[in-house]
C-alpha positions as semicolon CSV with decimal commas, in nm:
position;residue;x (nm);y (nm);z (nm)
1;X;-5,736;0,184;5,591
2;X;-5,767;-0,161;5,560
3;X;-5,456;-0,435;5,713
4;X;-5,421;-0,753;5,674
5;X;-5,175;-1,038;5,731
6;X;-5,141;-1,332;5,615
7;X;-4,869;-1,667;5,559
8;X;-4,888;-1,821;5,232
9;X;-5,015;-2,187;5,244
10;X;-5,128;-2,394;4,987
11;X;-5,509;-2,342;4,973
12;X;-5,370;-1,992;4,877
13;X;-5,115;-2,098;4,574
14;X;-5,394;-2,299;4,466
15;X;-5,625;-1,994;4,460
16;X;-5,385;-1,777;4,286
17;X;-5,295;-2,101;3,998
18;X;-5,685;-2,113;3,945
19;X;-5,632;-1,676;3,918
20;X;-5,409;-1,759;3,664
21;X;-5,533;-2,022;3,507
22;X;-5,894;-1,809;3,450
23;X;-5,711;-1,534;3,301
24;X;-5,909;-1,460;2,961
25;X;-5,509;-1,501;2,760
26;X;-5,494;-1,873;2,935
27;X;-5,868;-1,928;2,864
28;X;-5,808;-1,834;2,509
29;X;-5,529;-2,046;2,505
30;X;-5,662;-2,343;2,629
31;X;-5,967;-2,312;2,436
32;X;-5,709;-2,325;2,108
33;X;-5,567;-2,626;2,231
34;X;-5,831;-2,826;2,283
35;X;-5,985;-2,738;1,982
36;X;-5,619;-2,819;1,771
37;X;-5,619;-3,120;1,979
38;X;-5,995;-3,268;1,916
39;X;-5,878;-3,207;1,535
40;X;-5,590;-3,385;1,524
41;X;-5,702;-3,662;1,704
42;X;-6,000;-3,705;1,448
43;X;-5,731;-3,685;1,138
44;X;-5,513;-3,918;1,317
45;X;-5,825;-4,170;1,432
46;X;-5,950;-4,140;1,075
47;X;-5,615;-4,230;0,894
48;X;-5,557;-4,511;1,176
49;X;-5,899;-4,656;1,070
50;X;-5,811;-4,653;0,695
51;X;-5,465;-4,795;0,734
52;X;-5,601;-5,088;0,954
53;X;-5,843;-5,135;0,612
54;X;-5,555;-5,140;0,411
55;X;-5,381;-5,422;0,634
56;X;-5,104;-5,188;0,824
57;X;-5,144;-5,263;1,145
58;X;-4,817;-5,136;1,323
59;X;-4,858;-4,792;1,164
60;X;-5,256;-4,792;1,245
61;X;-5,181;-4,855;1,628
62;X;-4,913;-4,559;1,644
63;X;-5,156;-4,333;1,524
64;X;-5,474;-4,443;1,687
65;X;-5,210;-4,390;1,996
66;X;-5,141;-4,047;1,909
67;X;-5,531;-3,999;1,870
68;X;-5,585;-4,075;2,234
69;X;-5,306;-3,838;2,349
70;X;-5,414;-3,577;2,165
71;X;-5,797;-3,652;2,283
72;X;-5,643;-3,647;2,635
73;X;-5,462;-3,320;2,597
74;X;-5,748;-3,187;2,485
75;X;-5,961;-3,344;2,793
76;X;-5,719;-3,238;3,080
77;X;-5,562;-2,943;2,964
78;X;-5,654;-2,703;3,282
79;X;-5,551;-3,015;3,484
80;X;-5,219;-3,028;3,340
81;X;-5,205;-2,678;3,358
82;X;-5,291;-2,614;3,726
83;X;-5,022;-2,909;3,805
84;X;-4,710;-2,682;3,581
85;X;-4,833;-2,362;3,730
86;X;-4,860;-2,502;4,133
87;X;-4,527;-2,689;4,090
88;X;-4,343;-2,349;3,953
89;X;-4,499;-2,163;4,255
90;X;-4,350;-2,368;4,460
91;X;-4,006;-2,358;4,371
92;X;-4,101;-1,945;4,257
93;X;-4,237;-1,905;4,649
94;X;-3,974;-2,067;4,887
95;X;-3,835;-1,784;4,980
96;X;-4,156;-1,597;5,125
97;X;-4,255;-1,977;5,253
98;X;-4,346;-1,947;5,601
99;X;-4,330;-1,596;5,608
100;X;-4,610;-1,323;5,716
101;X;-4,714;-1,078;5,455
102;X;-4,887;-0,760;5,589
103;X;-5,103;-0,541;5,337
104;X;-5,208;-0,195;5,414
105;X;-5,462;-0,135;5,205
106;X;-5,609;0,323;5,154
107;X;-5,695;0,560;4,925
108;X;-5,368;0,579;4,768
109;X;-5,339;0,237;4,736
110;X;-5,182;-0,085;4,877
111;X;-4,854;-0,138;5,097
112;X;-4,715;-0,439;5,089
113;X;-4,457;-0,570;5,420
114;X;-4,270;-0,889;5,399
115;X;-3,920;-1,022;5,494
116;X;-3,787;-0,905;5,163
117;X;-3,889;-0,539;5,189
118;X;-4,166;-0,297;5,206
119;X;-4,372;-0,152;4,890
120;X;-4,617;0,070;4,773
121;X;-4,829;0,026;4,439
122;X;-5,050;0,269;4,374
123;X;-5,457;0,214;4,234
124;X;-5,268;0,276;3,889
125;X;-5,037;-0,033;3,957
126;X;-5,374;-0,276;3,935
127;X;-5,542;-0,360;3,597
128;X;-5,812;-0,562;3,750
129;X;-5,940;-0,716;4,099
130;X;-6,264;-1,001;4,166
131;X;-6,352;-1,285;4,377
132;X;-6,263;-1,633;4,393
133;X;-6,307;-1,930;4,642
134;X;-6,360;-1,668;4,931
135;X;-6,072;-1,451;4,845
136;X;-6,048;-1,091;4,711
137;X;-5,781;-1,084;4,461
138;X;-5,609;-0,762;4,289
139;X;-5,397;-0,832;3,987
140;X;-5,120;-0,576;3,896
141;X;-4,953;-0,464;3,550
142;X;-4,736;-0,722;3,594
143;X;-4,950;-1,015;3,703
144;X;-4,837;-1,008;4,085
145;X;-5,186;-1,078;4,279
146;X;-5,242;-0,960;4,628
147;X;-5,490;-1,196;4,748
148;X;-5,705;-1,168;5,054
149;X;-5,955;-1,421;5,247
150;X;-6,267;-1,231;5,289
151;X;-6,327;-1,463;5,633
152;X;-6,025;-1,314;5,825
153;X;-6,222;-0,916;5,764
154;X;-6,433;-0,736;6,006
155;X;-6,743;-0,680;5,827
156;X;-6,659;-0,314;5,856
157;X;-6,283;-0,361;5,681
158;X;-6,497;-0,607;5,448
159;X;-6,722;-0,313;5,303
160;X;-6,437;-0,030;5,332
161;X;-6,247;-0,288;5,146
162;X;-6,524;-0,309;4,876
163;X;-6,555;0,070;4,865
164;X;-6,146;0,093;4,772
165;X;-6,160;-0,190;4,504
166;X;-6,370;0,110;4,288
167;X;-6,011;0,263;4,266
168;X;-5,928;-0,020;4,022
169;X;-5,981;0,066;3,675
170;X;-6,167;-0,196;3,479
């Protein structure tokens, strides 16, 4: 059995928001986006340039405008994203905000202890687990993530650790 406990801070929402973010449904979407927004921002660039031939300038700066936003949503969309998802963890998180979080981690699968309760999700409750930034993260059915800093384990509790992550079906 593996325990851990930990205080959320911010290194760790930003972890879990780049989780998120890298999930292959936001990929996916983002990739769309971008691709919309490179397209529309051609159209839009296009007609601008052809309505500046024709002598309409008012009408050929609005849409060479709407080119650039659309080039800049299309530029910065994990940015924007990652700023939406941290600021709704925030106001999602204050009530576990300064509060310890204590996973018990076995064969059966993980207990989780905070201030609002105690639970138990079993290996079946996770659809997928993996690394990032340091961190081991497990992601249940319903996108919760339990998230763990691989620097606070025991080498030991690091490789037992390792050994119960095989429970998670891929």
């Amino acid at each position: 059995m593996v325990r851990y406990k930990t205080e959320a801070d911010d290194r760790e929402q930003r972890v879990l928001a780049e989780i998120s973010l890298n999930t292959p449904v936001n990929r996916k979407k983002r990739k769309s986006t971008a691709t919309v927004s490179v397209i529309l921002s051609v159209i839009y660039a296009a007609f601008s340039a052809w309505l500046f031939a024709r002598g309409v300038k008012a009408n050929g700066f609005l849409l060479l405008g709407f080119a650039l936003v659309f080039l800049l949503i299309a530029l910065f969309s994990k940015k924007f994203q990652l700023f939406i998802v941290l600021r709704l963890m925030k106001k999602r998180n204050k009530a576990l905000a300064g509060k310890t979080v204590e996973y018990a981690i076995d064969g059966d699968g993980v207990e989780i202890t905070s201030s609002l309760g105690t639970g138990k999700n079993n290996w079946s409750a996770f659809n997928r687990c993996g690394e990032q930034d340091g961190y081991i993260y497990l992601v249940r059915l319903d996108n919760n993530v339990v998230l763990i800093d691989k620097s606070r384990l025991s080498p030991e509790e690091l490789k037992e650790l390792e050994s119960l992550l095989g429970n998670v079906r891929k």
